PDB file of C-alpha atoms in Angstrom:
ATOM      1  CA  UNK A   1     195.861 -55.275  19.730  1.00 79.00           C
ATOM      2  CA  UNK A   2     196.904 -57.782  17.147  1.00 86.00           C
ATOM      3  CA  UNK A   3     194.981 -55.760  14.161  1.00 87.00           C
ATOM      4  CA  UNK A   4     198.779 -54.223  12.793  1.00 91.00           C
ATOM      5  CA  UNK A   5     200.423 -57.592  12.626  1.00 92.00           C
ATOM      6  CA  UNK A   6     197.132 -59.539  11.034  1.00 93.00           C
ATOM      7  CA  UNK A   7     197.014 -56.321   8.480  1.00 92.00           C
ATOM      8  CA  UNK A   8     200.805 -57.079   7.546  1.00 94.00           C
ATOM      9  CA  UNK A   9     200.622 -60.336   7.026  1.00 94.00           C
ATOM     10  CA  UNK A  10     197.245 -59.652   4.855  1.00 95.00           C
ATOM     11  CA  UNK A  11     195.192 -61.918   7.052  1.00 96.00           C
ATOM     12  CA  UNK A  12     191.363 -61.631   7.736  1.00 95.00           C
ATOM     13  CA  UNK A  13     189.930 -61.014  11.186  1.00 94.00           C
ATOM     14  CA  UNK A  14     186.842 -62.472  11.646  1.00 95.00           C
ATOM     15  CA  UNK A  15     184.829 -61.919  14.979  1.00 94.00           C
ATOM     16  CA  UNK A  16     181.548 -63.618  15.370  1.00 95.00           C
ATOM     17  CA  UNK A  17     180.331 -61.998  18.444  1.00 94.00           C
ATOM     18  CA  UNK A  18     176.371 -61.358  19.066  1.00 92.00           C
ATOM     19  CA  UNK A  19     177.296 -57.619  21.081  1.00 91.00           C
ATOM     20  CA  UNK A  20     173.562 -56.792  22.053  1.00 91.00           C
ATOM     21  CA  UNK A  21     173.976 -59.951  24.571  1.00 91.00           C
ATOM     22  CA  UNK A  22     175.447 -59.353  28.037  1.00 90.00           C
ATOM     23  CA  UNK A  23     178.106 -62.015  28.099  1.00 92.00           C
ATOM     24  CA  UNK A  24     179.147 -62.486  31.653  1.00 93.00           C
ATOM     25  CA  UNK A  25     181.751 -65.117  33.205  1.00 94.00           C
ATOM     26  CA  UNK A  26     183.072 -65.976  36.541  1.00 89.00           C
ATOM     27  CA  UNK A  27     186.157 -65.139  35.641  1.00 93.00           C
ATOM     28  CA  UNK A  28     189.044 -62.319  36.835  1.00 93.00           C
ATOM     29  CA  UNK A  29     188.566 -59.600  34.329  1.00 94.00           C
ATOM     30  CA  UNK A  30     192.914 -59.238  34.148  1.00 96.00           C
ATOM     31  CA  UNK A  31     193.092 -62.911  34.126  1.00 96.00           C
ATOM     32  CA  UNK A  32     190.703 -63.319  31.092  1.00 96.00           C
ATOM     33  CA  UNK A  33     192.178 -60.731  28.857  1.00 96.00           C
ATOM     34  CA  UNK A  34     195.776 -62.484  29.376  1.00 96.00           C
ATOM     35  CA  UNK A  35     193.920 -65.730  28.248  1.00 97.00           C
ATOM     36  CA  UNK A  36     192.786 -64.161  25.526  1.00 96.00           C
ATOM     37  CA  UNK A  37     195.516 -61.929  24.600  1.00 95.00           C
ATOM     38  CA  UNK A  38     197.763 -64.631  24.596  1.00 95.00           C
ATOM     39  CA  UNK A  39     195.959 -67.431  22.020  1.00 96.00           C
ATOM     40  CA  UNK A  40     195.138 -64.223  19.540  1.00 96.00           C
ATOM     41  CA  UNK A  41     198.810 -63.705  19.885  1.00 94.00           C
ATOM     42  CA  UNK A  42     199.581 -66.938  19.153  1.00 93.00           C
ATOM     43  CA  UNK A  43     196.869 -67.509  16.018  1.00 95.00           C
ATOM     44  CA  UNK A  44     198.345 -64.403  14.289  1.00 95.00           C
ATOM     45  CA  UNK A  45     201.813 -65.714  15.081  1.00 92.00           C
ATOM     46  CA  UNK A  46     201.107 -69.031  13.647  1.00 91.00           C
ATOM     47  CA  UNK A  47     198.950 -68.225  10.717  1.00 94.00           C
ATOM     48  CA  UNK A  48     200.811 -66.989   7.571  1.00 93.00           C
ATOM     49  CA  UNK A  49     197.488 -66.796   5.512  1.00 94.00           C
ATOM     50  CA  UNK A  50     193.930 -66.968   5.341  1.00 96.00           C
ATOM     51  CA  UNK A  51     191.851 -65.698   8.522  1.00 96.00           C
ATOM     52  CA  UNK A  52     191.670 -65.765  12.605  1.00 97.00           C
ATOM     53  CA  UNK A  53     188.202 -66.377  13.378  1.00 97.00           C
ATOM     54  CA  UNK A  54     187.100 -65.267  17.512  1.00 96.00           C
ATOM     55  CA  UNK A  55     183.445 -66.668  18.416  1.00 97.00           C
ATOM     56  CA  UNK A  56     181.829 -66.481  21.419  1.00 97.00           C
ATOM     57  CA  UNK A  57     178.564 -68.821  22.102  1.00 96.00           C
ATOM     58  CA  UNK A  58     176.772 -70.295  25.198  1.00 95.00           C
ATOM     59  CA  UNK A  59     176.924 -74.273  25.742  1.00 94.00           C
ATOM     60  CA  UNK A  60     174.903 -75.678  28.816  1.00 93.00           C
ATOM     61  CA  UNK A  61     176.060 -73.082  31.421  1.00 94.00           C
ATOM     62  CA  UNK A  62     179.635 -72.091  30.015  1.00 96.00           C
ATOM     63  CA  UNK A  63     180.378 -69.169  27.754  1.00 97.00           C
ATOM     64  CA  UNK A  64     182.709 -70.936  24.886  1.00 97.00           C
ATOM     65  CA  UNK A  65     185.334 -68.815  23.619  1.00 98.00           C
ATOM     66  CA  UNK A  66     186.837 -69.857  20.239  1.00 98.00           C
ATOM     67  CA  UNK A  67     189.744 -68.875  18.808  1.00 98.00           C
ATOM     68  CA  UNK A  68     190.131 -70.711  14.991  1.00 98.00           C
ATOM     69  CA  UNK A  69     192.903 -69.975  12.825  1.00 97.00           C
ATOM     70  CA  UNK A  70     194.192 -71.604   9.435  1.00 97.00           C
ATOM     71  CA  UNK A  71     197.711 -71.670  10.473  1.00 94.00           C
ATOM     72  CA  UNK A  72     200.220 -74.483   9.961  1.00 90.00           C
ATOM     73  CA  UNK A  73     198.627 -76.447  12.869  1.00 91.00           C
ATOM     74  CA  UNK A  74     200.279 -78.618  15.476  1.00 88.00           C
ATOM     75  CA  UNK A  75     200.488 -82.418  14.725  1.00 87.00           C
ATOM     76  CA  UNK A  76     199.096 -84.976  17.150  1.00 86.00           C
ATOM     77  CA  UNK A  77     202.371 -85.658  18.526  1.00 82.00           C
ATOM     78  CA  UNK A  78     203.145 -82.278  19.942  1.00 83.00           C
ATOM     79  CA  UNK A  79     199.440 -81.440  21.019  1.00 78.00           C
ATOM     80  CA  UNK A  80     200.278 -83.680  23.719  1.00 79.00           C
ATOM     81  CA  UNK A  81     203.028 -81.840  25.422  1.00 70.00           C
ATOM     82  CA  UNK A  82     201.018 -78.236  24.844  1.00 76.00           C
ATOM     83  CA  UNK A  83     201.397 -76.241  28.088  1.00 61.00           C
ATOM     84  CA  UNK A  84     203.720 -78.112  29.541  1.00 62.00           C
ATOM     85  CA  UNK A  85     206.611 -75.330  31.221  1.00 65.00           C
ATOM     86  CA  UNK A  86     209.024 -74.432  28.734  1.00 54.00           C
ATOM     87  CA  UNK A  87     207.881 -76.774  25.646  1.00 53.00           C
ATOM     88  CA  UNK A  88     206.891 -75.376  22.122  1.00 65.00           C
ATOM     89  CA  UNK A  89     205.703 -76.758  19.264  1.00 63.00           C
ATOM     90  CA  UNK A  90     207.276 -76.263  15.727  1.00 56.00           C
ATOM     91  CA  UNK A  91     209.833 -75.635  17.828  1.00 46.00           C
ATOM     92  CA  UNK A  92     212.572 -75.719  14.783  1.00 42.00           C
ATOM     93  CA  UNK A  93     212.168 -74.201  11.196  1.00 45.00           C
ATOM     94  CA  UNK A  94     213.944 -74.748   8.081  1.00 48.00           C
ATOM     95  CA  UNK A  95     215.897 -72.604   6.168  1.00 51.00           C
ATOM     96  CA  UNK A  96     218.401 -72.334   3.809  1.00 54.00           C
ATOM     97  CA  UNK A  97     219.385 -71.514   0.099  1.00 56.00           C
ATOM     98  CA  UNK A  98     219.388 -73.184  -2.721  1.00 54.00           C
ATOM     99  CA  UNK A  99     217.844 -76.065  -1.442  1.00 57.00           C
ATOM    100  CA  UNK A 100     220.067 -77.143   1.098  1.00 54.00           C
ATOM    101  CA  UNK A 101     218.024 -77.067   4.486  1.00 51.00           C
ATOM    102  CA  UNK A 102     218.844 -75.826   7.801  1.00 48.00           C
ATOM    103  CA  UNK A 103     216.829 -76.528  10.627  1.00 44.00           C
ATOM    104  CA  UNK A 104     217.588 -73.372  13.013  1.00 41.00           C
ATOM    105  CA  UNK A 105     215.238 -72.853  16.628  1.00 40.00           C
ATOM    106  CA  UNK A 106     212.434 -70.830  15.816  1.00 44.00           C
ATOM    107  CA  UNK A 107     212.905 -67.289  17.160  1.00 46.00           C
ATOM    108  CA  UNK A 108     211.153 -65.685  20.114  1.00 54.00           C
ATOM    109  CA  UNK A 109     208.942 -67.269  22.967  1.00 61.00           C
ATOM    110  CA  UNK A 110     209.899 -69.271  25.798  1.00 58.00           C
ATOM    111  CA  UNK A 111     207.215 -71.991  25.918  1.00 68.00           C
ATOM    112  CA  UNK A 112     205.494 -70.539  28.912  1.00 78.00           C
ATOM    113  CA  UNK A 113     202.291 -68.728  27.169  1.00 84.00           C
ATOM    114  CA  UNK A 114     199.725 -71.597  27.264  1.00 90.00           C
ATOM    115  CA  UNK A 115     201.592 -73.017  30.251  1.00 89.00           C
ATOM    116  CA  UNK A 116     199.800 -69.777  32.157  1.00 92.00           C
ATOM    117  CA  UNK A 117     197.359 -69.333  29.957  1.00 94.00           C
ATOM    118  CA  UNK A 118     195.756 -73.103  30.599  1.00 94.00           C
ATOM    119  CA  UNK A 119     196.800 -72.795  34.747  1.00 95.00           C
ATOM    120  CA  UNK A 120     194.629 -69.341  34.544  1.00 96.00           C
ATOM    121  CA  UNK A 121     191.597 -71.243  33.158  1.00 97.00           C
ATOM    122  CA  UNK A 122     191.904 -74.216  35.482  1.00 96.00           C
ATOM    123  CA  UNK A 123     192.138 -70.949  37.950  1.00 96.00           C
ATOM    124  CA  UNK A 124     189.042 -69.482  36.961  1.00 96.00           C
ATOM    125  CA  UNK A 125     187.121 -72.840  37.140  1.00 96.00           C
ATOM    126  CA  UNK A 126     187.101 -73.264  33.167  1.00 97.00           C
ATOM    127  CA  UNK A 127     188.455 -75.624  31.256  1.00 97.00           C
ATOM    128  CA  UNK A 128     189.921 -75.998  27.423  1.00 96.00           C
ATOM    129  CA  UNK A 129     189.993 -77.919  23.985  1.00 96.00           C
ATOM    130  CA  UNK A 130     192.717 -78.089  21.426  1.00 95.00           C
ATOM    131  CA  UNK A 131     191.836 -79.157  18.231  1.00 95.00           C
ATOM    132  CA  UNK A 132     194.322 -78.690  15.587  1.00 94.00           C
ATOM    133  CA  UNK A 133     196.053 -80.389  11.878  1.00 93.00           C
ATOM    134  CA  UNK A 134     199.213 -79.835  10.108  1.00 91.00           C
ATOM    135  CA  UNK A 135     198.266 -77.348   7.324  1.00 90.00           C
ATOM    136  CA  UNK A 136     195.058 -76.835   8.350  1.00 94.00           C
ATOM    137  CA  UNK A 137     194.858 -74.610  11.134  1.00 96.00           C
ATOM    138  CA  UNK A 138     193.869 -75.033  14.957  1.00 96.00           C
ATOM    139  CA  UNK A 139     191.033 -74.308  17.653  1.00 97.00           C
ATOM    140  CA  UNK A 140     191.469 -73.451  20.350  1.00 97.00           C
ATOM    141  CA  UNK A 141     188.044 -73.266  22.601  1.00 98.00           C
ATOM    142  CA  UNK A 142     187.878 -72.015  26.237  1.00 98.00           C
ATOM    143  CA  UNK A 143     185.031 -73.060  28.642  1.00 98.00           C
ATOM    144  CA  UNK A 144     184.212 -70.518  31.348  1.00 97.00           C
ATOM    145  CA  UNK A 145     181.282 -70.657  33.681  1.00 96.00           C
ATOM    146  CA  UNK A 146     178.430 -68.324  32.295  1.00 95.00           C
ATOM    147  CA  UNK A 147     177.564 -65.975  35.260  1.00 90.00           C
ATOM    148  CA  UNK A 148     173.584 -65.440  34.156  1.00 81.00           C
ATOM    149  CA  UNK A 149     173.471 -69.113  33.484  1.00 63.00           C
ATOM    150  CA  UNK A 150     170.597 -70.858  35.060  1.00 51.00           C
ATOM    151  CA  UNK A 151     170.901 -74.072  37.245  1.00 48.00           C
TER     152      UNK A 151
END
């Protein structure tokens, strides 16, 4: 879904997924896409170069969905306040000619994506990790309940 934007920006899309296992969550199916659709959306958004990395693995009895990007990253600061109703980070970007800059609000969104998208994995049972630095990039790993997991 996300393939045309990646492709115009010239970024690489890199999914690490073994497909001859049967990965299987207790999770709602609609639910889960919307997770997922909405951090791919986001590591394309936020990723001006380089690659967005998806990998799926097993740890103890969750399924771990990562999503791993080399975008400008979040800073410490603002990781904080992520998915908090309404709040964004980078929330301002500069501009301007000549060297003279402008900081102007950075266009589209209204802070509410991980807002849902974290209250749908508490939903499901799962739980999340940020990890993220300016320049770098971030992670972004989800933690569902495996449903063939033993124990």
């Amino acid at each position: 879904a996300f393939k045309k934007e990646a492709v115009a920006k010239g970024l690489k899309i890199d999914i690490d997924i073994d497909r001859r296992k049967k990965w299987e969550v207790s999770a709602d199916n609609l639910h889960l896409q919307q997770v997922v659709d909405n951090l791919l959306s986001n590591a394309v958004k936020y990723t001006e170069k380089g690659e967005v990395k998806v990998r799926l693995s097993e740890e103890g009895k969750y399924v771990k969905l990562e999503i791993i990007d080399t975008g400008e990253g979040i800073g410490e600061a603002e990781l904080n306040n992520l998915g908090q109703k309404f709040y964004r980070a980078n929330q301002y970007i500069n501009t301007g000619d000549s060297g003279v800059k402008t900081s102007v609000v950075r266009p589209g969104g209204t802070g509410l994506g991980l807002y849902v998208t974290f209250g749908l994995i508490k939903a499901m049972g799962g739980r999340y990790e940020i990890e993220s630095e300016l320049g770098k990039g971030s992670t972004f790993r989800v933690f569902l309940v495996s449903s063939t997991a033993s124990g």
